[in-house]
C-alpha positions as YAML, in Angstrom:
chain: A
units: angstrom
residues:
- id: 1
  name: UNK
  ca: [43.60, 27.11, -96.64]
- id: 2
  name: UNK
  ca: [46.50, 26.79, -94.20]
- id: 3
  name: UNK
  ca: [45.46, 25.81, -90.69]
- id: 4
  name: UNK
  ca: [48.76, 26.55, -88.96]
- id: 5
  name: UNK
  ca: [47.98, 30.25, -88.48]
- id: 6
  name: UNK
  ca: [45.16, 32.11, -86.77]
- id: 7
  name: UNK
  ca: [42.38, 33.68, -88.88]
- id: 8
  name: UNK
  ca: [43.75, 37.18, -88.30]
- id: 9
  name: UNK
  ca: [47.25, 36.10, -89.33]
- id: 10
  name: UNK
  ca: [45.87, 34.58, -92.52]
- id: 11
  name: UNK
  ca: [43.89, 37.77, -93.15]
- id: 12
  name: UNK
  ca: [47.02, 39.88, -92.78]
- id: 13
  name: UNK
  ca: [48.76, 37.67, -95.31]
- id: 14
  name: UNK
  ca: [45.90, 38.17, -97.76]
- id: 15
  name: UNK
  ca: [45.90, 41.91, -97.07]
- id: 16
  name: UNK
  ca: [49.55, 42.17, -98.08]
- id: 17
  name: UNK
  ca: [48.74, 40.57, -101.43]
- id: 18
  name: UNK
  ca: [45.65, 42.72, -101.99]
- id: 19
  name: UNK
  ca: [47.01, 46.18, -101.07]
- id: 20
  name: UNK
  ca: [49.16, 46.54, -104.23]
- id: 21
  name: UNK
  ca: [46.10, 45.74, -106.36]
- id: 22
  name: UNK
  ca: [44.22, 48.88, -105.28]
- id: 23
  name: UNK
  ca: [44.35, 50.59, -108.67]
- id: 24
  name: UNK
  ca: [43.26, 47.44, -110.50]
- id: 25
  name: UNK
  ca: [40.40, 46.91, -108.06]
- id: 26
  name: UNK
  ca: [39.27, 50.51, -108.50]
- id: 27
  name: UNK
  ca: [39.45, 50.60, -112.29]
- id: 28
  name: UNK
  ca: [38.00, 47.12, -112.80]
- id: 29
  name: UNK
  ca: [35.06, 47.82, -110.45]
- id: 30
  name: UNK
  ca: [35.45, 44.31, -109.07]
- id: 31
  name: UNK
  ca: [37.98, 42.18, -107.21]
- id: 32
  name: UNK
  ca: [40.47, 40.63, -109.65]
- id: 33
  name: UNK
  ca: [40.96, 36.87, -109.56]
- id: 34
  name: UNK
  ca: [44.23, 37.26, -107.68]
- id: 35
  name: UNK
  ca: [42.48, 39.09, -104.84]
- id: 36
  name: UNK
  ca: [39.61, 36.61, -104.66]
- id: 37
  name: UNK
  ca: [42.04, 33.69, -104.58]
- id: 38
  name: UNK
  ca: [44.01, 35.32, -101.76]
- id: 39
  name: UNK
  ca: [40.84, 35.70, -99.71]
- id: 40
  name: UNK
  ca: [39.69, 32.15, -100.45]
- id: 41
  name: UNK
  ca: [43.10, 30.77, -99.45]
- id: 42
  name: UNK
  ca: [42.91, 32.76, -96.22]
- id: 43
  name: UNK
  ca: [39.55, 31.16, -95.43]
- id: 44
  name: UNK
  ca: [37.79, 34.47, -94.82]
- id: 45
  name: UNK
  ca: [34.59, 33.54, -96.65]
- id: 46
  name: UNK
  ca: [34.12, 30.42, -94.50]
- id: 47
  name: UNK
  ca: [34.81, 31.98, -91.10]
- id: 48
  name: UNK
  ca: [31.30, 31.37, -89.75]
- id: 49
  name: UNK
  ca: [30.47, 28.29, -91.82]
- id: 50
  name: UNK
  ca: [29.99, 25.20, -89.59]
- id: 51
  name: UNK
  ca: [33.01, 22.96, -89.14]
- id: 52
  name: UNK
  ca: [30.94, 20.09, -90.54]
- id: 53
  name: UNK
  ca: [31.03, 21.89, -93.90]
- id: 54
  name: UNK
  ca: [34.72, 22.77, -93.72]
- id: 55
  name: UNK
  ca: [34.21, 26.14, -92.03]
- id: 56
  name: UNK
  ca: [35.65, 27.59, -88.86]
- id: 57
  name: UNK
  ca: [32.61, 28.40, -86.69]
- id: 58
  name: UNK
  ca: [34.46, 31.56, -85.67]
- id: 59
  name: UNK
  ca: [33.03, 33.90, -83.02]
- id: 60
  name: UNK
  ca: [31.87, 37.40, -83.93]
- id: 61
  name: UNK
  ca: [35.04, 39.03, -82.59]
- id: 62
  name: UNK
  ca: [37.20, 37.07, -85.03]
- id: 63
  name: UNK
  ca: [34.88, 37.81, -87.95]
- id: 64
  name: UNK
  ca: [35.00, 41.55, -87.26]
- id: 65
  name: UNK
  ca: [38.78, 41.57, -86.74]
- id: 66
  name: UNK
  ca: [39.26, 39.93, -90.14]
- id: 67
  name: UNK
  ca: [36.86, 42.30, -91.93]
- id: 68
  name: UNK
  ca: [38.60, 45.29, -90.39]
- id: 69
  name: UNK
  ca: [42.06, 44.00, -91.34]
- id: 70
  name: UNK
  ca: [41.15, 43.46, -95.00]
- id: 71
  name: UNK
  ca: [39.33, 46.82, -95.19]
- id: 72
  name: UNK
  ca: [42.46, 48.49, -93.85]
- id: 73
  name: UNK
  ca: [44.31, 47.18, -96.91]
- id: 74
  name: UNK
  ca: [41.50, 47.94, -99.36]
- id: 75
  name: UNK
  ca: [37.99, 49.17, -98.63]
- id: 76
  name: UNK
  ca: [36.35, 47.32, -101.51]
- id: 77
  name: UNK
  ca: [38.03, 44.05, -100.58]
- id: 78
  name: UNK
  ca: [36.94, 44.53, -96.98]
- id: 79
  name: UNK
  ca: [33.37, 45.11, -98.10]
- id: 80
  name: UNK
  ca: [33.36, 41.97, -100.24]
- id: 81
  name: UNK
  ca: [34.70, 39.97, -97.29]
- id: 82
  name: UNK
  ca: [31.96, 41.39, -95.10]
- id: 83
  name: UNK
  ca: [29.29, 40.40, -97.64]
- id: 84
  name: UNK
  ca: [30.69, 36.96, -98.33]
- id: 85
  name: UNK
  ca: [31.37, 36.11, -94.69]
- id: 86
  name: UNK
  ca: [28.08, 37.37, -93.24]
- id: 87
  name: UNK
  ca: [25.98, 35.85, -96.02]
- id: 88
  name: UNK
  ca: [27.48, 32.51, -95.01]
- id: 89
  name: UNK
  ca: [25.29, 32.79, -91.92]
- id: 90
  name: UNK
  ca: [22.62, 31.47, -94.30]
- id: 91
  name: UNK
  ca: [24.13, 28.03, -93.71]
- id: 92
  name: UNK
  ca: [22.22, 27.91, -90.42]
- id: 93
  name: UNK
  ca: [18.86, 28.57, -92.10]
- id: 94
  name: UNK
  ca: [19.09, 26.28, -95.12]
- id: 95
  name: UNK
  ca: [18.23, 22.61, -95.05]
- id: 96
  name: UNK
  ca: [21.37, 20.75, -94.06]
- id: 97
  name: UNK
  ca: [21.78, 18.93, -97.40]
- id: 98
  name: UNK
  ca: [21.62, 22.23, -99.29]
- id: 99
  name: UNK
  ca: [23.94, 23.98, -96.83]
- id: 100
  name: UNK
  ca: [26.46, 21.18, -97.32]
- id: 101
  name: UNK
  ca: [26.22, 21.45, -101.11]
- id: 102
  name: UNK
  ca: [26.69, 25.23, -101.07]
- id: 103
  name: UNK
  ca: [29.36, 25.63, -98.40]
- id: 104
  name: UNK
  ca: [31.45, 22.44, -98.50]
- id: 105
  name: UNK
  ca: [33.61, 23.47, -101.50]
- id: 106
  name: UNK
  ca: [36.91, 25.05, -100.44]
- id: 107
  name: UNK
  ca: [36.18, 28.06, -102.67]
- id: 108
  name: UNK
  ca: [32.56, 28.52, -101.55]
- id: 109
  name: UNK
  ca: [31.46, 32.15, -101.77]
- id: 110
  name: UNK
  ca: [27.92, 33.47, -101.45]
- id: 111
  name: UNK
  ca: [26.41, 36.93, -101.59]
- id: 112
  name: UNK
  ca: [22.98, 38.28, -100.89]
- id: 113
  name: UNK
  ca: [20.50, 41.14, -101.02]
- id: 114
  name: UNK
  ca: [17.94, 41.05, -98.23]
- id: 115
  name: UNK
  ca: [15.72, 43.84, -99.62]
- id: 116
  name: UNK
  ca: [12.47, 42.24, -100.85]
- id: 117
  name: UNK
  ca: [12.38, 43.81, -104.31]
- id: 118
  name: UNK
  ca: [11.34, 40.53, -105.92]
- id: 119
  name: UNK
  ca: [8.19, 38.43, -105.92]
- id: 120
  name: UNK
  ca: [7.78, 34.74, -105.17]
- id: 121
  name: UNK
  ca: [4.71, 32.75, -106.13]
- id: 122
  name: UNK
  ca: [4.12, 29.28, -104.73]
- id: 123
  name: UNK
  ca: [4.89, 26.52, -107.24]
- id: 124
  name: UNK
  ca: [5.17, 22.74, -107.10]
- id: 125
  name: UNK
  ca: [7.85, 21.93, -104.51]
- id: 126
  name: UNK
  ca: [9.07, 25.51, -104.40]
- id: 127
  name: UNK
  ca: [8.64, 29.15, -105.44]
- id: 128
  name: UNK
  ca: [8.55, 30.87, -108.83]
- id: 129
  name: UNK
  ca: [10.75, 33.95, -108.45]
- id: 130
  name: UNK
  ca: [11.10, 37.13, -110.48]
- id: 131
  name: UNK
  ca: [12.56, 40.53, -109.67]
- id: 132
  name: UNK
  ca: [15.52, 42.87, -109.71]
- id: 133
  name: UNK
  ca: [17.85, 43.65, -106.81]
- id: 134
  name: UNK
  ca: [20.37, 46.48, -106.45]
- id: 135
  name: UNK
  ca: [23.58, 46.47, -104.38]
- id: 136
  name: UNK
  ca: [24.50, 42.84, -105.04]
- id: 137
  name: UNK
  ca: [28.06, 43.26, -103.76]
- id: 138
  name: UNK
  ca: [30.51, 40.56, -104.76]
- id: 139
  name: UNK
  ca: [28.00, 38.90, -107.09]
- id: 140
  name: UNK
  ca: [30.53, 38.36, -109.89]
- id: 141
  name: UNK
  ca: [32.72, 36.06, -107.80]
- id: 142
  name: UNK
  ca: [29.87, 34.33, -105.93]
- id: 143
  name: UNK
  ca: [28.65, 30.90, -107.02]
- id: 144
  name: UNK
  ca: [25.37, 31.31, -105.11]
- id: 145
  name: UNK
  ca: [23.30, 34.48, -104.74]
- id: 146
  name: UNK
  ca: [20.53, 35.14, -102.23]
- id: 147
  name: UNK
  ca: [17.66, 37.53, -102.99]
- id: 148
  name: UNK
  ca: [14.79, 38.81, -100.87]
- id: 149
  name: UNK
  ca: [11.18, 38.40, -101.97]
- id: 150
  name: UNK
  ca: [7.65, 39.08, -100.85]
- id: 151
  name: UNK
  ca: [6.02, 35.68, -101.13]
- id: 152
  name: UNK
  ca: [2.35, 35.39, -102.02]
- id: 153
  name: UNK
  ca: [0.22, 33.70, -99.40]
- id: 154
  name: UNK
  ca: [3.03, 33.77, -96.82]
- id: 155
  name: UNK
  ca: [1.52, 34.72, -93.42]
- id: 156
  name: UNK
  ca: [2.62, 38.10, -92.04]
- id: 157
  name: UNK
  ca: [4.82, 38.49, -88.97]
- id: 158
  name: UNK
  ca: [3.33, 38.95, -85.52]
- id: 159
  name: UNK
  ca: [3.40, 42.74, -85.84]
- id: 160
  name: UNK
  ca: [1.67, 42.66, -89.21]
- id: 161
  name: UNK
  ca: [4.75, 43.29, -91.37]
- id: 162
  name: UNK
  ca: [5.23, 40.97, -94.36]
- id: 163
  name: UNK
  ca: [7.57, 38.03, -93.93]
- id: 164
  name: UNK
  ca: [10.51, 38.42, -96.30]
- id: 165
  name: UNK
  ca: [11.31, 35.08, -97.91]
- id: 166
  name: UNK
  ca: [14.95, 34.72, -98.96]
- id: 167
  name: UNK
  ca: [15.72, 32.62, -102.02]
- id: 168
  name: UNK
  ca: [19.11, 31.09, -102.79]
- id: 169
  name: UNK
  ca: [19.91, 30.78, -106.49]
- id: 170
  name: UNK
  ca: [22.84, 29.47, -108.49]
- id: 171
  name: UNK
  ca: [24.80, 32.11, -110.35]
- id: 172
  name: UNK
  ca: [23.53, 30.78, -113.68]
- id: 173
  name: UNK
  ca: [19.93, 31.34, -112.54]
- id: 174
  name: UNK
  ca: [20.53, 35.08, -112.25]
- id: 175
  name: UNK
  ca: [21.62, 37.85, -114.60]
- id: 176
  name: UNK
  ca: [24.13, 40.53, -113.56]
- id: 177
  name: UNK
  ca: [23.23, 43.98, -114.89]
- id: 178
  name: UNK
  ca: [26.20, 46.36, -114.96]
- id: 179
  name: UNK
  ca: [25.08, 49.34, -112.89]
- id: 180
  name: UNK
  ca: [27.95, 49.88, -110.43]
- id: 181
  name: UNK
  ca: [29.49, 53.19, -111.57]
- id: 182
  name: UNK
  ca: [29.75, 55.03, -108.27]
- id: 183
  name: UNK
  ca: [31.85, 57.38, -106.16]
- id: 184
  name: UNK
  ca: [33.30, 54.93, -103.63]
- id: 185
  name: UNK
  ca: [33.75, 51.21, -102.95]
- id: 186
  name: UNK
  ca: [34.02, 50.97, -106.72]
- id: 187
  name: UNK
  ca: [35.77, 47.62, -106.57]
- id: 188
  name: UNK
  ca: [32.90, 45.78, -104.91]
- id: 189
  name: UNK
  ca: [31.07, 44.98, -108.14]
- id: 190
  name: UNK
  ca: [27.75, 45.79, -106.46]
- id: 191
  name: UNK
  ca: [25.72, 45.48, -109.65]
- id: 192
  name: UNK
  ca: [22.03, 44.71, -109.99]
- id: 193
  name: UNK
  ca: [20.78, 41.13, -110.14]
- id: 194
  name: UNK
  ca: [17.79, 40.13, -112.23]
- id: 195
  name: UNK
  ca: [15.78, 36.91, -112.03]
- id: 196
  name: UNK
  ca: [13.04, 36.03, -114.49]
- id: 197
  name: UNK
  ca: [10.56, 33.27, -113.72]
- id: 198
  name: UNK
  ca: [12.96, 30.85, -112.00]
- id: 199
  name: UNK
  ca: [11.58, 28.05, -109.82]
- id: 200
  name: UNK
  ca: [13.52, 27.82, -106.56]
- id: 201
  name: UNK
  ca: [13.12, 24.56, -104.60]
- id: 202
  name: UNK
  ca: [11.63, 24.88, -101.12]
- id: 203
  name: UNK
  ca: [14.90, 23.61, -99.64]
- id: 204
  name: UNK
  ca: [16.60, 26.77, -100.94]
- id: 205
  name: UNK
  ca: [14.05, 29.16, -99.41]
- id: 206
  name: UNK
  ca: [14.01, 30.47, -95.84]
- id: 207
  name: UNK
  ca: [13.02, 33.40, -93.66]
- id: 208
  name: UNK
  ca: [15.38, 35.23, -91.33]
- id: 209
  name: UNK
  ca: [12.34, 35.97, -89.18]
- id: 210
  name: UNK
  ca: [10.49, 32.67, -88.99]
- id: 211
  name: UNK
  ca: [12.90, 29.88, -89.98]
- id: 212
  name: UNK
  ca: [14.57, 28.28, -86.97]
- id: 213
  name: UNK
  ca: [18.36, 28.52, -87.30]
- id: 214
  name: UNK
  ca: [20.67, 25.67, -86.34]
- id: 215
  name: UNK
  ca: [23.02, 26.76, -83.55]
- id: 216
  name: UNK
  ca: [26.33, 25.35, -84.76]
- id: 217
  name: UNK
  ca: [28.65, 28.05, -83.39]
- id: 218
  name: UNK
  ca: [28.69, 31.03, -81.00]
- id: 219
  name: UNK
  ca: [27.89, 33.59, -83.68]
- id: 220
  name: UNK
  ca: [24.51, 31.98, -84.37]
- id: 221
  name: UNK
  ca: [23.37, 33.00, -80.88]
- id: 222
  name: UNK
  ca: [23.65, 36.66, -81.90]
- id: 223
  name: UNK
  ca: [21.09, 38.67, -83.91]
- id: 224
  name: UNK
  ca: [21.62, 38.28, -87.66]
- id: 225
  name: UNK
  ca: [20.99, 41.93, -88.50]
- id: 226
  name: UNK
  ca: [23.15, 43.07, -85.60]
- id: 227
  name: UNK
  ca: [26.08, 41.07, -86.96]
- id: 228
  name: UNK
  ca: [25.48, 42.45, -90.45]
- id: 229
  name: UNK
  ca: [25.50, 46.02, -89.08]
- id: 230
  name: UNK
  ca: [28.66, 45.31, -87.09]
- id: 231
  name: UNK
  ca: [30.27, 43.98, -90.26]
- id: 232
  name: UNK
  ca: [29.48, 47.19, -92.15]
- id: 233
  name: UNK
  ca: [30.86, 49.19, -89.22]
- id: 234
  name: UNK
  ca: [34.05, 47.11, -89.24]
- id: 235
  name: UNK
  ca: [34.65, 47.99, -92.89]
- id: 236
  name: UNK
  ca: [34.30, 51.65, -91.91]
- id: 237
  name: UNK
  ca: [36.74, 51.22, -89.02]
- id: 238
  name: UNK
  ca: [39.29, 49.54, -91.28]
- id: 239
  name: UNK
  ca: [39.07, 52.36, -93.82]
- id: 240
  name: UNK
  ca: [39.46, 54.94, -91.06]
- id: 241
  name: UNK
  ca: [42.53, 53.16, -89.73]
- id: 242
  name: UNK
  ca: [44.01, 53.18, -93.23]
- id: 243
  name: UNK
  ca: [43.38, 56.93, -93.49]
- id: 244
  name: UNK
  ca: [45.12, 57.63, -90.19]
- id: 245
  name: UNK
  ca: [48.07, 55.43, -91.20]
- id: 246
  name: UNK
  ca: [48.34, 57.17, -94.55]
- id: 247
  name: UNK
  ca: [48.17, 60.65, -93.09]
- id: 248
  name: UNK
  ca: [50.72, 59.98, -90.35]
- id: 249
  name: UNK
  ca: [53.15, 58.75, -93.00]
- id: 250
  name: UNK
  ca: [52.46, 61.85, -95.10]
- id: 251
  name: UNK
  ca: [52.88, 64.20, -92.15]
- id: 252
  name: UNK
  ca: [56.34, 62.83, -91.40]
- id: 253
  name: UNK
  ca: [57.56, 63.91, -94.83]
- id: 254
  name: UNK
  ca: [55.47, 66.91, -95.90]
- id: 255
  name: UNK
  ca: [56.93, 70.37, -95.37]
- id: 256
  name: UNK
  ca: [54.86, 73.25, -96.77]
- id: 257
  name: UNK
  ca: [56.54, 75.76, -99.02]
- id: 258
  name: UNK
  ca: [58.14, 78.53, -96.99]
- id: 259
  name: UNK
  ca: [58.20, 76.50, -93.79]
- id: 260
  name: UNK
  ca: [61.20, 74.96, -92.08]
- id: 261
  name: UNK
  ca: [59.16, 72.39, -90.20]
- id: 262
  name: UNK
  ca: [56.89, 69.63, -91.39]
- id: 263
  name: UNK
  ca: [53.13, 69.67, -90.89]
- id: 264
  name: UNK
  ca: [53.50, 67.16, -88.04]
- id: 265
  name: UNK
  ca: [54.65, 70.10, -85.89]
- id: 266
  name: UNK
  ca: [51.44, 72.06, -86.40]
- id: 267
  name: UNK
  ca: [49.07, 72.03, -83.45]
- id: 268
  name: UNK
  ca: [45.97, 71.78, -85.64]
- id: 269
  name: UNK
  ca: [47.40, 68.72, -87.33]
- id: 270
  name: UNK
  ca: [48.32, 67.15, -84.00]
- id: 271
  name: UNK
  ca: [44.80, 67.77, -82.72]
- id: 272
  name: UNK
  ca: [43.26, 66.28, -85.87]
- id: 273
  name: UNK
  ca: [45.30, 63.08, -85.53]
- id: 274
  name: UNK
  ca: [44.47, 62.78, -81.85]
- id: 275
  name: UNK
  ca: [40.76, 63.33, -82.52]
- id: 276
  name: UNK
  ca: [40.69, 60.82, -85.36]
- id: 277
  name: UNK
  ca: [42.46, 58.22, -83.25]
- id: 278
  name: UNK
  ca: [40.03, 58.76, -80.38]
- id: 279
  name: UNK
  ca: [36.98, 58.50, -82.64]
- id: 280
  name: UNK
  ca: [38.10, 55.19, -84.12]
- id: 281
  name: UNK
  ca: [39.20, 53.61, -80.84]
- id: 282
  name: UNK
  ca: [36.17, 54.79, -78.86]
- id: 283
  name: UNK
  ca: [33.60, 53.68, -81.41]
- id: 284
  name: UNK
  ca: [35.37, 50.35, -81.90]
- id: 285
  name: UNK
  ca: [35.36, 49.78, -78.14]
- id: 286
  name: UNK
  ca: [31.63, 50.56, -77.93]
- id: 287
  name: UNK
  ca: [30.90, 48.15, -80.77]
- id: 288
  name: UNK
  ca: [32.88, 45.31, -79.18]
- id: 289
  name: UNK
  ca: [31.36, 46.03, -75.74]
- id: 290
  name: UNK
  ca: [27.83, 45.58, -77.05]
- id: 291
  name: UNK
  ca: [28.70, 42.42, -78.96]
- id: 292
  name: UNK
  ca: [30.32, 40.94, -75.87]
- id: 293
  name: UNK
  ca: [27.21, 41.82, -73.87]
- id: 294
  name: UNK
  ca: [24.96, 40.14, -76.44]
- id: 295
  name: UNK
  ca: [27.15, 37.02, -76.37]
- id: 296
  name: UNK
  ca: [27.02, 36.86, -72.57]
- id: 297
  name: UNK
  ca: [23.24, 37.18, -72.54]
- id: 298
  name: UNK
  ca: [22.88, 34.59, -75.27]
- id: 299
  name: UNK
  ca: [24.96, 32.13, -73.27]
- id: 300
  name: UNK
  ca: [22.50, 32.50, -70.38]
- id: 301
  name: UNK
  ca: [19.26, 32.83, -72.32]
- id: 302
  name: UNK
  ca: [17.93, 31.98, -75.76]
- id: 303
  name: UNK
  ca: [18.60, 35.43, -77.19]
- id: 304
  name: UNK
  ca: [20.07, 38.82, -76.39]
- id: 305
  name: UNK
  ca: [17.66, 41.27, -74.79]
- id: 306
  name: UNK
  ca: [15.93, 43.95, -76.85]
- id: 307
  name: UNK
  ca: [17.94, 46.68, -75.10]
- id: 308
  name: UNK
  ca: [21.24, 44.96, -75.88]
- id: 309
  name: UNK
  ca: [20.22, 44.46, -79.51]
- id: 310
  name: UNK
  ca: [19.37, 48.16, -79.72]
- id: 311
  name: UNK
  ca: [22.73, 49.14, -78.22]
- id: 312
  name: UNK
  ca: [24.50, 46.80, -80.62]
- id: 313
  name: UNK
  ca: [22.87, 48.54, -83.59]
- id: 314
  name: UNK
  ca: [23.55, 51.97, -82.10]
- id: 315
  name: UNK
  ca: [27.21, 51.07, -81.68]
- id: 316
  name: UNK
  ca: [27.43, 49.99, -85.33]
- id: 317
  name: UNK
  ca: [25.83, 53.26, -86.47]
- id: 318
  name: UNK
  ca: [28.20, 55.24, -84.27]
- id: 319
  name: UNK
  ca: [31.25, 53.39, -85.56]
- id: 320
  name: UNK
  ca: [30.31, 54.08, -89.18]
- id: 321
  name: UNK
  ca: [29.61, 57.76, -88.48]
- id: 322
  name: UNK
  ca: [32.74, 58.33, -86.40]
- id: 323
  name: UNK
  ca: [34.91, 56.48, -88.89]
- id: 324
  name: UNK
  ca: [33.74, 58.85, -91.62]
- id: 325
  name: UNK
  ca: [34.45, 61.80, -89.34]
- id: 326
  name: UNK
  ca: [37.96, 60.49, -88.66]
- id: 327
  name: UNK
  ca: [38.65, 60.12, -92.39]
- id: 328
  name: UNK
  ca: [37.35, 63.64, -92.98]
- id: 329
  name: UNK
  ca: [39.83, 64.97, -90.41]
- id: 330
  name: UNK
  ca: [42.75, 63.24, -92.12]
- id: 331
  name: UNK
  ca: [41.61, 64.26, -95.60]
- id: 332
  name: UNK
  ca: [41.35, 67.91, -94.54]
- id: 333
  name: UNK
  ca: [44.62, 67.94, -92.59]
- id: 334
  name: UNK
  ca: [46.51, 66.69, -95.65]
- id: 335
  name: UNK
  ca: [45.56, 69.81, -97.59]
- id: 336
  name: UNK
  ca: [45.94, 69.75, -101.36]
- id: 337
  name: UNK
  ca: [47.84, 66.46, -101.25]
- id: 338
  name: UNK
  ca: [44.66, 64.51, -100.56]
- id: 339
  name: UNK
  ca: [42.86, 65.45, -103.79]
- id: 340
  name: UNK
  ca: [45.25, 63.67, -106.15]
- id: 341
  name: UNK
  ca: [44.25, 60.31, -107.55]
- id: 342
  name: UNK
  ca: [47.58, 58.96, -106.30]
- id: 343
  name: UNK
  ca: [46.66, 59.75, -102.68]
- id: 344
  name: UNK
  ca: [45.20, 56.90, -100.62]
- id: 345
  name: UNK
  ca: [43.30, 59.53, -98.64]
- id: 346
  name: UNK
  ca: [40.99, 60.48, -101.51]
- id: 347
  name: UNK
  ca: [39.94, 56.87, -101.90]
- id: 348
  name: UNK
  ca: [39.44, 56.43, -98.15]
- id: 349
  name: UNK
  ca: [37.28, 59.55, -98.25]
- id: 350
  name: UNK
  ca: [35.10, 58.21, -101.07]
- id: 351
  name: UNK
  ca: [34.91, 54.67, -99.72]
- id: 352
  name: UNK
  ca: [33.99, 55.50, -96.14]
- id: 353
  name: UNK
  ca: [31.17, 57.80, -97.21]
- id: 354
  name: UNK
  ca: [29.62, 54.94, -99.16]
- id: 355
  name: UNK
  ca: [29.70, 52.64, -96.12]
- id: 356
  name: UNK
  ca: [27.63, 55.16, -94.16]
- id: 357
  name: UNK
  ca: [24.85, 54.88, -96.74]
- id: 358
  name: UNK
  ca: [24.08, 51.26, -95.88]
- id: 359
  name: UNK
  ca: [20.65, 50.91, -94.29]
- id: 360
  name: UNK
  ca: [22.05, 48.83, -91.41]
- id: 361
  name: UNK
  ca: [24.06, 51.81, -90.10]
- id: 362
  name: UNK
  ca: [21.92, 54.70, -91.35]
- id: 363
  name: UNK
  ca: [19.99, 57.29, -89.41]
- id: 364
  name: UNK
  ca: [16.82, 55.21, -89.30]
- id: 365
  name: UNK
  ca: [18.69, 52.45, -87.45]
- id: 366
  name: UNK
  ca: [20.05, 54.77, -84.77]
- id: 367
  name: UNK
  ca: [16.60, 56.33, -84.42]
- id: 368
  name: UNK
  ca: [15.11, 52.88, -83.87]
- id: 369
  name: UNK
  ca: [17.71, 52.24, -81.17]
- id: 370
  name: UNK
  ca: [16.68, 55.50, -79.52]
- id: 371
  name: UNK
  ca: [13.02, 54.51, -79.59]
- id: 372
  name: UNK
  ca: [13.86, 51.26, -77.83]
- id: 373
  name: UNK
  ca: [15.93, 53.04, -75.19]
- id: 374
  name: UNK
  ca: [13.04, 55.44, -74.61]
- id: 375
  name: UNK
  ca: [10.51, 52.63, -74.35]
- id: 376
  name: UNK
  ca: [8.57, 53.78, -77.42]
- id: 377
  name: UNK
  ca: [6.67, 50.95, -79.11]
- id: 378
  name: UNK
  ca: [8.40, 50.06, -82.40]
- id: 379
  name: UNK
  ca: [8.81, 47.31, -84.96]
- id: 380
  name: UNK
  ca: [12.06, 45.74, -83.80]
- id: 381
  name: UNK
  ca: [12.11, 42.72, -86.12]
- id: 382
  name: UNK
  ca: [15.26, 43.95, -87.88]
- id: 383
  name: UNK
  ca: [17.28, 44.66, -84.74]
...
């Protein structure tokens, strides 16, 4: 990784290498080696890894800028960056010796599925783990894979909900099951993972709820799930920006049959572009405003307030929703041109509508934010 350029400059360099690979990424349903190498060389997977392990300890704003920039070049690549970079936050929860082993290599990449669809039974010096997990994005190029489990005998959280115990496994301790044949974000390789009766040492087990995290950089003062949601939203924003860019270029050159003027001169088209631009910029500004507020509070207290955490999640939900709406405007304004496989707009359309399905930015998350703002008692452990 070159250290003479800023993270965003390195990301832009990687984006230029990745953009021409769009068809290969789509058809292969994974990132090709060339794309992974470009991202590794740009240092994007180690943005929030502690400097002691060769990372950059980057703040949230830098992380989100980089995710958005890569997603602008390719939605699937942006999603894999989001997964790999945010899962590196695990470095603060793992025992230091394990974190060093996992994240010190220059090409360190991890992935993870938080959903507790596996089971962990206490064993000598660790946990015996079995289960199957869907949506394991980026698993094929990740050397370590985290899975969520419900651990037997683990005490529940204060509100009575079960404590999800996350387990970090080597790639060779898991099996990838090819399930990722989907409408959008096809290049993320988000297959299922299966684990059968593997003993995971205690040093590779932790809880995002009850394990104390080491505060090595500014991002570790922010809520884990809030950062994850903001990362998903940043992929959406990058895809929306790509759609606007693509449509503006199309509008400069497309003249409908029987017309003497291009579609850029149509008022409906002008309004669609203006609306899309406003949606993306406004939702991005809201997202960054709430993250800045959480960072300010964290610098003065031990954690961001519940209200700020709720607003942070709401902003992420809004950014994902408005990004999809912006892409829809561009897709529709392009007319028949957008339906061809050669059009970047059809892929933006498919990709952005997959990002909105992530639980971190779904309707239940915005509803939870509303409950907090209304003062209605709720389980806020995942805010």
